[in-house]
PDB file of C-alpha atoms in Angstrom:
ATOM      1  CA  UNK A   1       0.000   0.000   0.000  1.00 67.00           C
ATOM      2  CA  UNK A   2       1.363   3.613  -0.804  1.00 74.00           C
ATOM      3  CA  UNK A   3       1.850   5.799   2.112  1.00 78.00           C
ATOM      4  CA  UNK A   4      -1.699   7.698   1.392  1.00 82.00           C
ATOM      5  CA  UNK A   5      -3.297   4.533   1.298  1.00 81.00           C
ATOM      6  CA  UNK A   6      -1.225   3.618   4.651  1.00 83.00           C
ATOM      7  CA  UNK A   7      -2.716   6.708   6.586  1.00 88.00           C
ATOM      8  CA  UNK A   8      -6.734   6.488   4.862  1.00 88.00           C
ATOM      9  CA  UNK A   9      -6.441   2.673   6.486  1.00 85.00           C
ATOM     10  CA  UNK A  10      -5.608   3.643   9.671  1.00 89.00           C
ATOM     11  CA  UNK A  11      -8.232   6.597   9.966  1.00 89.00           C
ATOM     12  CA  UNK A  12     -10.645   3.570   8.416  1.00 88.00           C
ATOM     13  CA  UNK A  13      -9.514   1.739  11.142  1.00 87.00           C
ATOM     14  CA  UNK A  14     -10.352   4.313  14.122  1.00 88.00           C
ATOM     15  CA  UNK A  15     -13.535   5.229  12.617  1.00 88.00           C
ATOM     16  CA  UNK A  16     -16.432   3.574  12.283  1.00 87.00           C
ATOM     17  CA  UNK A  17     -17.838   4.793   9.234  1.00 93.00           C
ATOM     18  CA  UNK A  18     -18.737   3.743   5.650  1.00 95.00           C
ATOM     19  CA  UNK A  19     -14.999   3.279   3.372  1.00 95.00           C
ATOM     20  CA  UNK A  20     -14.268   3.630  -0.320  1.00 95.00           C
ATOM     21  CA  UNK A  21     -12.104   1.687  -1.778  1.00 94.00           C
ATOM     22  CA  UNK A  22     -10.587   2.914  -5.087  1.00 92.00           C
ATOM     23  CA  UNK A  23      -8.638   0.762  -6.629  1.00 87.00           C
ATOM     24  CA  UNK A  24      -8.770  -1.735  -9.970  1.00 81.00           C
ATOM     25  CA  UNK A  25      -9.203  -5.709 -10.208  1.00 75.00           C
ATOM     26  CA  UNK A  26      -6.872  -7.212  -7.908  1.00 80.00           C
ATOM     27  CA  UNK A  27      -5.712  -3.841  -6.391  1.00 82.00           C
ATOM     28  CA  UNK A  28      -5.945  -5.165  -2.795  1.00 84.00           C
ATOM     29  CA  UNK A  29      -9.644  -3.605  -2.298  1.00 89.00           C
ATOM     30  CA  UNK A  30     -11.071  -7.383  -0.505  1.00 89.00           C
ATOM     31  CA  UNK A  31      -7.538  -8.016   1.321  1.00 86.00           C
ATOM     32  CA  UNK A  32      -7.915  -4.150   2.916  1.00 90.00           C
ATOM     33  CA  UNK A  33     -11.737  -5.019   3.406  1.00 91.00           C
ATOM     34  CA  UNK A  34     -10.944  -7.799   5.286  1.00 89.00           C
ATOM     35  CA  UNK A  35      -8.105  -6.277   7.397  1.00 89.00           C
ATOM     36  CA  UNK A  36     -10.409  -3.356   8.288  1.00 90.00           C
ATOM     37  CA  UNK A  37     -12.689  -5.872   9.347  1.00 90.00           C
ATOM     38  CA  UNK A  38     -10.510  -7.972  11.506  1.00 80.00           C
ATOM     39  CA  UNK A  39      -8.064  -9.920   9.636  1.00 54.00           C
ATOM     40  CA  UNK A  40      -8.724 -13.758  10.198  1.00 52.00           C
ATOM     41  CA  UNK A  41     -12.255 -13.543  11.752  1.00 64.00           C
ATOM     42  CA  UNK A  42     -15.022 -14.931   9.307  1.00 71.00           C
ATOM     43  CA  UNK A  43     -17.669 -13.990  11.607  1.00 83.00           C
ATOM     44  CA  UNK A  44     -19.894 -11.057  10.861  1.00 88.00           C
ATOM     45  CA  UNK A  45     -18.324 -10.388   7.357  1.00 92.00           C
ATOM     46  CA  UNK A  46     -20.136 -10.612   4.575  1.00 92.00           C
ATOM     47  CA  UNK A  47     -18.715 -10.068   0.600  1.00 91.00           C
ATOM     48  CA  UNK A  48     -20.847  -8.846  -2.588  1.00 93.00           C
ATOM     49  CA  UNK A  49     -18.264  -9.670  -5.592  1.00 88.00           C
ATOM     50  CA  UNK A  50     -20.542  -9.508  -8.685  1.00 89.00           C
ATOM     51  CA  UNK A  51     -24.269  -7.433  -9.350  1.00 91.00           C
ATOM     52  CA  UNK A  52     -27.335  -8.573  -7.910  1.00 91.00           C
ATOM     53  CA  UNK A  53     -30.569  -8.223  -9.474  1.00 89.00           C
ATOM     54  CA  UNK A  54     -32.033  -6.395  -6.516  1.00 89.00           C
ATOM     55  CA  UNK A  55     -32.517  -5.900  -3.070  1.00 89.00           C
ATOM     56  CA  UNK A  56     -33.736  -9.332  -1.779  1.00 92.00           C
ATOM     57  CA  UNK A  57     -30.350 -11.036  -2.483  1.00 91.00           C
ATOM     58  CA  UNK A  58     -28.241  -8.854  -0.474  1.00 90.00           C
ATOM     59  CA  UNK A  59     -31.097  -8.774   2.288  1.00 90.00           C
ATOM     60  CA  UNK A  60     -31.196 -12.698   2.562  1.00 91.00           C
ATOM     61  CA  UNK A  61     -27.087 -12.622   2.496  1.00 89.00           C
ATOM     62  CA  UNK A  62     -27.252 -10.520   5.151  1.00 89.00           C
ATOM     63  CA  UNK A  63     -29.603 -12.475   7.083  1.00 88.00           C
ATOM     64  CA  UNK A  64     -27.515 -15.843   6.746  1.00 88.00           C
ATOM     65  CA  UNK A  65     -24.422 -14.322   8.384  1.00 86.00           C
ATOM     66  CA  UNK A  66     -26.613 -13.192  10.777  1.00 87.00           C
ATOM     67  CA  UNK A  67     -28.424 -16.907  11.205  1.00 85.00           C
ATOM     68  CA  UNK A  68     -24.941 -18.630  11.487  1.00 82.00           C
ATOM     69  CA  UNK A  69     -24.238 -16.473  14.426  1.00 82.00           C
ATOM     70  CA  UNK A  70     -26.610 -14.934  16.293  1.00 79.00           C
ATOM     71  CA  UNK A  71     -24.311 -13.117  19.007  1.00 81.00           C
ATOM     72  CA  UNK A  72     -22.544 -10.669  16.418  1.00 86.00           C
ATOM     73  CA  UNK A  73     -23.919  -7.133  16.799  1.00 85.00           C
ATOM     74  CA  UNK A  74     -22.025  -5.768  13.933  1.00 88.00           C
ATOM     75  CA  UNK A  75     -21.718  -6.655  10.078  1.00 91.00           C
ATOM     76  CA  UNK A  76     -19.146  -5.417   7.411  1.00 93.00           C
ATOM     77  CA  UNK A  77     -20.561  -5.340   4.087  1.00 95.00           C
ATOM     78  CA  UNK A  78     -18.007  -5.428   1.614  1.00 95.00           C
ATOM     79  CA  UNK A  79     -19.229  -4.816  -2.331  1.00 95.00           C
ATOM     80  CA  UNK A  80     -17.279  -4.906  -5.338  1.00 93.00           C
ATOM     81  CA  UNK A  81     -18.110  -2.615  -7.813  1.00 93.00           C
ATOM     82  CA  UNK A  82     -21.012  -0.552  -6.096  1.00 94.00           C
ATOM     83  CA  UNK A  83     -21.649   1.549  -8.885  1.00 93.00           C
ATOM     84  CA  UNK A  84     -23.147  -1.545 -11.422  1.00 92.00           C
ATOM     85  CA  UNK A  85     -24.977  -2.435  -8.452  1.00 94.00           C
ATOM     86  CA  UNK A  86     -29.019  -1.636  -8.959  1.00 93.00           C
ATOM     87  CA  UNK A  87     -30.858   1.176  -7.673  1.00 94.00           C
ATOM     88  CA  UNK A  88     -32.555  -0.520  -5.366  1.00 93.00           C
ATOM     89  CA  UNK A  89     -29.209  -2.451  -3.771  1.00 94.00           C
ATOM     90  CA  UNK A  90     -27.863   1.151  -3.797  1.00 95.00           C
ATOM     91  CA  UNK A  91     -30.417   2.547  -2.116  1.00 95.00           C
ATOM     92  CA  UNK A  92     -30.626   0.094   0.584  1.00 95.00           C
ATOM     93  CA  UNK A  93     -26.973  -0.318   1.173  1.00 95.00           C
ATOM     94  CA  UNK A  94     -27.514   3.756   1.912  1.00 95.00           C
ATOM     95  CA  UNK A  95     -30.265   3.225   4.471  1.00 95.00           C
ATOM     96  CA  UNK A  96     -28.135   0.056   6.102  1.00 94.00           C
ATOM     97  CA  UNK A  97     -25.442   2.138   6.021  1.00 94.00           C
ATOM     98  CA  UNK A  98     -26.952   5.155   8.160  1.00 93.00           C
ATOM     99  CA  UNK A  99     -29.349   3.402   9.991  1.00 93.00           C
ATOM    100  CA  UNK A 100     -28.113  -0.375  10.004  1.00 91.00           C
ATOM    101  CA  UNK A 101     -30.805  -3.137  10.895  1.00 90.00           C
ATOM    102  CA  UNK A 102     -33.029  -5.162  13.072  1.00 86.00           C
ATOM    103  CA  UNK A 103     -32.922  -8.806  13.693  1.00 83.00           C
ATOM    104  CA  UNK A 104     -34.880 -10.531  16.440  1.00 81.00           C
ATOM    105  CA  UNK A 105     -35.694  -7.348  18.029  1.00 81.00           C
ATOM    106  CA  UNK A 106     -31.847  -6.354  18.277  1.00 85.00           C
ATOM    107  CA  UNK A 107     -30.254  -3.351  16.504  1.00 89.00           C
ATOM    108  CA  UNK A 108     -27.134  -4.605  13.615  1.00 91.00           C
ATOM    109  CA  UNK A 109     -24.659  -2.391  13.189  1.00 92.00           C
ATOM    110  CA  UNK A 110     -23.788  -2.265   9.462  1.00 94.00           C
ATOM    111  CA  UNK A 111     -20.563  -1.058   8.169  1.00 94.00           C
ATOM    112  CA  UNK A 112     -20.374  -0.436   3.957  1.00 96.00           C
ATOM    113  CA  UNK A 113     -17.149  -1.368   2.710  1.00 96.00           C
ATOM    114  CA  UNK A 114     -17.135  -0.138  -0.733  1.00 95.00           C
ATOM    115  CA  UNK A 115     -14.907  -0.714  -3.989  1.00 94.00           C
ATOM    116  CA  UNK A 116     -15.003   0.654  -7.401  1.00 92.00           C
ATOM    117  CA  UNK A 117     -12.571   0.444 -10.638  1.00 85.00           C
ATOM    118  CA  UNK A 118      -9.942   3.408 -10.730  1.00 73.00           C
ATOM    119  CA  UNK A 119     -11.126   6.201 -12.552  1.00 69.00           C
ATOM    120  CA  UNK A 120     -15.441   4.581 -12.910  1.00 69.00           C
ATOM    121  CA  UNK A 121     -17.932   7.054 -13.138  1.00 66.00           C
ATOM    122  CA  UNK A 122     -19.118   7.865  -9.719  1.00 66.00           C
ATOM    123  CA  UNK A 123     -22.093   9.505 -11.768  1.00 75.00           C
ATOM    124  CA  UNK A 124     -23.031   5.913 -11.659  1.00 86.00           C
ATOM    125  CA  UNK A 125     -23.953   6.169  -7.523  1.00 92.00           C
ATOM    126  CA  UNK A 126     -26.979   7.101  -6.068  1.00 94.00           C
ATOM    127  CA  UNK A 127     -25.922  10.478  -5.046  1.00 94.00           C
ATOM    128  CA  UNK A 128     -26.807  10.342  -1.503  1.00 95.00           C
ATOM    129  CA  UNK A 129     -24.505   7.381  -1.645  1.00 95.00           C
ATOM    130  CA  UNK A 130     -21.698   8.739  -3.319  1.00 93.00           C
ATOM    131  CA  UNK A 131     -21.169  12.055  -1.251  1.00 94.00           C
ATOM    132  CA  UNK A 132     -21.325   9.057   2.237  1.00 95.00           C
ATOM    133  CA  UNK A 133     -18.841   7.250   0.685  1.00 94.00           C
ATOM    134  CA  UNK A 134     -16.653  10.064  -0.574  1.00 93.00           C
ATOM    135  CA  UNK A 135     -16.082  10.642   3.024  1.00 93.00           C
ATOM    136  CA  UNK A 136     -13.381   8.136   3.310  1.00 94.00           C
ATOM    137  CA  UNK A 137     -11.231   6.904   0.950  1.00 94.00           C
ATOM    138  CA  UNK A 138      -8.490   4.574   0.301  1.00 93.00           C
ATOM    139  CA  UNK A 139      -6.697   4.893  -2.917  1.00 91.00           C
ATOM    140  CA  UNK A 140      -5.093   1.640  -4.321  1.00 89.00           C
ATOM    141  CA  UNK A 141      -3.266   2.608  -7.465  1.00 86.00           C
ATOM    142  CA  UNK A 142      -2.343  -0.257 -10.091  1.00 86.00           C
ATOM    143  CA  UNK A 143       0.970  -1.556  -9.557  1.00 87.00           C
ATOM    144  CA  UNK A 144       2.018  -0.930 -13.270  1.00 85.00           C
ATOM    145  CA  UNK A 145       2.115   2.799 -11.426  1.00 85.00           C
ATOM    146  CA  UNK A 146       4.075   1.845  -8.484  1.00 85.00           C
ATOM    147  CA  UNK A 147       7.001  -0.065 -10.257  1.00 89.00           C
ATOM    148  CA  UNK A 148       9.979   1.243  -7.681  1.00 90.00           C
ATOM    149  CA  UNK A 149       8.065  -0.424  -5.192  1.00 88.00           C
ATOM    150  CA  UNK A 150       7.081  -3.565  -6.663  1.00 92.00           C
ATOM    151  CA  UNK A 151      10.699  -5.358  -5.990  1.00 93.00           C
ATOM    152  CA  UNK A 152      10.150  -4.401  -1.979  1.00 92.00           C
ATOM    153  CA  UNK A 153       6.340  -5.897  -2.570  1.00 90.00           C
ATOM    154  CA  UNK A 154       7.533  -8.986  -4.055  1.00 93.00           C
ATOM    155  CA  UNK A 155      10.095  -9.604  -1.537  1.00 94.00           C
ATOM    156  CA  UNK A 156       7.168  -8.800   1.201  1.00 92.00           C
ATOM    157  CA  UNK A 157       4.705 -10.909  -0.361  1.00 91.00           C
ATOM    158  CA  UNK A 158       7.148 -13.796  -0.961  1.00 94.00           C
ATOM    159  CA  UNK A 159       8.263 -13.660   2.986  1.00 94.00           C
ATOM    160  CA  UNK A 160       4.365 -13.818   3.754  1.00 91.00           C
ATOM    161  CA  UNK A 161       3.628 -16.563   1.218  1.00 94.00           C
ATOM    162  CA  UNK A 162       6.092 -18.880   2.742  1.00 94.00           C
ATOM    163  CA  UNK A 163       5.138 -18.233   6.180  1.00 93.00           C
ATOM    164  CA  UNK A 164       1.662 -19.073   5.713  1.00 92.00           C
ATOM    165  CA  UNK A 165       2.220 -22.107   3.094  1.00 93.00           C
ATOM    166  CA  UNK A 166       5.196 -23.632   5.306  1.00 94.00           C
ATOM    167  CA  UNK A 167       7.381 -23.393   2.265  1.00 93.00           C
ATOM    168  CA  UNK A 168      11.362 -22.711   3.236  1.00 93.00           C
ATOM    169  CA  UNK A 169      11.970 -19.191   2.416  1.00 93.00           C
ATOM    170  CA  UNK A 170      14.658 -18.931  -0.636  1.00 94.00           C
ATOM    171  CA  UNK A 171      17.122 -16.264  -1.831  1.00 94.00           C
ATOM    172  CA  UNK A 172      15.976 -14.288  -4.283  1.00 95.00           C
ATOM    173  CA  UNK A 173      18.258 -12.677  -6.747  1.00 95.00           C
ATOM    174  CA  UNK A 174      18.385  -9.143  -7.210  1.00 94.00           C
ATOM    175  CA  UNK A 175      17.967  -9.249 -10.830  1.00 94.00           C
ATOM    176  CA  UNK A 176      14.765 -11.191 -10.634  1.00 94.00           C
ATOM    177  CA  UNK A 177      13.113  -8.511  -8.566  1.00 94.00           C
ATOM    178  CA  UNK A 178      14.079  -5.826 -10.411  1.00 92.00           C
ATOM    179  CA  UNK A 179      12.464  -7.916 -13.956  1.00 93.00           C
ATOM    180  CA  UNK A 180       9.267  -7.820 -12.078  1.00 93.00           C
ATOM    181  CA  UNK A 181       8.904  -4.253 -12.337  1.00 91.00           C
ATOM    182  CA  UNK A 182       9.467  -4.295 -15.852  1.00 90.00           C
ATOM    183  CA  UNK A 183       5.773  -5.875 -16.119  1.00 90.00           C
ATOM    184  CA  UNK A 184       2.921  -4.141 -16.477  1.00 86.00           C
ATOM    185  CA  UNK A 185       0.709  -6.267 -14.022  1.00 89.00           C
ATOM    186  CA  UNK A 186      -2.922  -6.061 -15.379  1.00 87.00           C
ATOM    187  CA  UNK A 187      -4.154  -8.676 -12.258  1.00 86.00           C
ATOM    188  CA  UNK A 188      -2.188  -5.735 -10.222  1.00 88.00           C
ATOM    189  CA  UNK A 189      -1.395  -7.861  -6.549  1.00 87.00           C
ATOM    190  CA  UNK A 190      -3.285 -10.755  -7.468  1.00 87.00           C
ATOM    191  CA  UNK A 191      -1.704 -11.781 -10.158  1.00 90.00           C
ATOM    192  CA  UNK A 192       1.865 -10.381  -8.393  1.00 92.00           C
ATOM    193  CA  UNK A 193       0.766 -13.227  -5.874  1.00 92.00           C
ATOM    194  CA  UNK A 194       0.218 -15.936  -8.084  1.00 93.00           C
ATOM    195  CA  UNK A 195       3.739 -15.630 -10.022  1.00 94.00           C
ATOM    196  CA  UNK A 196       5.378 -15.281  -6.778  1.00 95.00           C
ATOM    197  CA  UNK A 197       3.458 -18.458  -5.417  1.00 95.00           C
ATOM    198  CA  UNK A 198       4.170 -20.803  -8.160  1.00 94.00           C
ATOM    199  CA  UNK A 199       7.611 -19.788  -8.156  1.00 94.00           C
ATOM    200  CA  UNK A 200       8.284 -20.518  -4.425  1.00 95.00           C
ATOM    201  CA  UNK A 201       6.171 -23.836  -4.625  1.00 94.00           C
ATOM    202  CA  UNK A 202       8.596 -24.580  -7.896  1.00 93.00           C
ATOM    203  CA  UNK A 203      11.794 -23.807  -6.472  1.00 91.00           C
ATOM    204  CA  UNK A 204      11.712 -26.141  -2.743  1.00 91.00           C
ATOM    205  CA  UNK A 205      13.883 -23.687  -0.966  1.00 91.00           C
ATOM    206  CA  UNK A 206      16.342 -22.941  -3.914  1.00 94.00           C
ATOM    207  CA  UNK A 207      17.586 -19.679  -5.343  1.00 94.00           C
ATOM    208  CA  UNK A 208      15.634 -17.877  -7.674  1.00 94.00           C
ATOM    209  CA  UNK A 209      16.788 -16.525 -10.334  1.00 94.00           C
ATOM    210  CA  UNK A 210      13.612 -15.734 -12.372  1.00 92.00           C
ATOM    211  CA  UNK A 211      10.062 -15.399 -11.940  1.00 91.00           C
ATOM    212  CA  UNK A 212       8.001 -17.081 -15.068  1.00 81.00           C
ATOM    213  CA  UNK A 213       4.304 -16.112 -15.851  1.00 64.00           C
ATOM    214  CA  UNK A 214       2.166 -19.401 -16.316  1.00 54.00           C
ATOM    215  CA  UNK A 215       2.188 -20.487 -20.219  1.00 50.00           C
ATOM    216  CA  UNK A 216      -1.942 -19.983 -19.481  1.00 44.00           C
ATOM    217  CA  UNK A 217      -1.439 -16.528 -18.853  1.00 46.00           C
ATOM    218  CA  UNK A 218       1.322 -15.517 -20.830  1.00 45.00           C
ATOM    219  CA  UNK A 219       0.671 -12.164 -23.420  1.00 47.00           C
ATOM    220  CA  UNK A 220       2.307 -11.251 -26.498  1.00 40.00           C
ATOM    221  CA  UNK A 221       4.373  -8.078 -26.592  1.00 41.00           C
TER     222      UNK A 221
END
């Protein structure tokens, strides 16, 4: 995360209040979403990652996190793309949003965690909705413009990877970091992830001297 992302987390993180996430396909919108929620703790999170044809379907996904455990008195609401979502999703995400909900008699606390493409149309929001959200913002720029960083991310996300897969941590070499950033990462950190993965899984604890896209995913110059 950039340093202005850094400091919008960590004011997302003191205040309770709805959160725009800015940032493309596989810019780190969910992982941040999650984090703000409480990294590693399912409960009370609930995720929106494609358009729903209206209200009732985000109602009744609400309701099942809600079912499976009936102690949690808040619920974070993360939605991918909130501007394709309908009117009607908009416009209740708004009121949930302000006023949260009731279930059994017992006031939910409902906290909007919401992402849109870099540079969408926020023309596209309900406006009520838009000027809530605008409130607080985290910018996740694509990595293609962050490609200083991207040898310091790799080496990050590689440390992290191996941790959490119980893979032995090998050297990297210099020169394979630095090709990294010669990419221009359309996937942005997800698909940074997945060449880092299958090269760590590949390589059993040996050096690395080069990090090779999947033939699958592989584009012509």
């Amino acid at each position: 995360m950039t340093a202005d992302a850094v400091a919008a987390a960590s004011r997302a993180r003191r205040v309770r209040y709805p959160v725009w996430l800015l940032g493309g396909p596989g810019a780190g919108a969910y992982e941040v979403g999650r984090a703000l929620h409480g990294e590693g703790d399912s409960r009370g999170f609930v995720s929106v990652r494609q358009t729903l044809p209206g209200s009732p379907e985000i109602e009744e996904r609400v309701r099942s996190a809600l079912a499976d455990d009936p102690g949690i008195d808040t619920v974070s609401l993360y939605v991918e793309r909130i501007e394709r979502q309908t009117a009607a999703v908009q416009e209740r995400l708004l009121r949930w949003s302000a006023e949260g909900t009731l279930r059994d008699g017992r006031a939910i606390a409902i906290r909007l965690l919401a992402q849109s493409d870099e540079g969408s149309r926020g023309t596209e929001l309900l406006p009520a909705l838009r000027h809530r959200l605008s409130a607080l913002t985290i910018p996740l720029p694509p990595l293609a413009a962050r490609r200083a960083e991207i040898p310091a991310i790799a080496t990050a996300l590689a440390a992290q990877l191996c941790e959490e897969l119980a893979l032995v941590e090998p050297p990297i070499d210099d020169a394979a970091l630095r090709r990294l950033a010669e990419r221009d990462w359309p996937g942005n950190l997800e698909e940074l992830t997945a060449v880092i993965t299958r090269a760590l899984i590949a390589a059993e604890g040996q050096r690395i001297t080069t990090f090779e896209a999947p033939r699958a995913v592989r584009r012509a110059p």
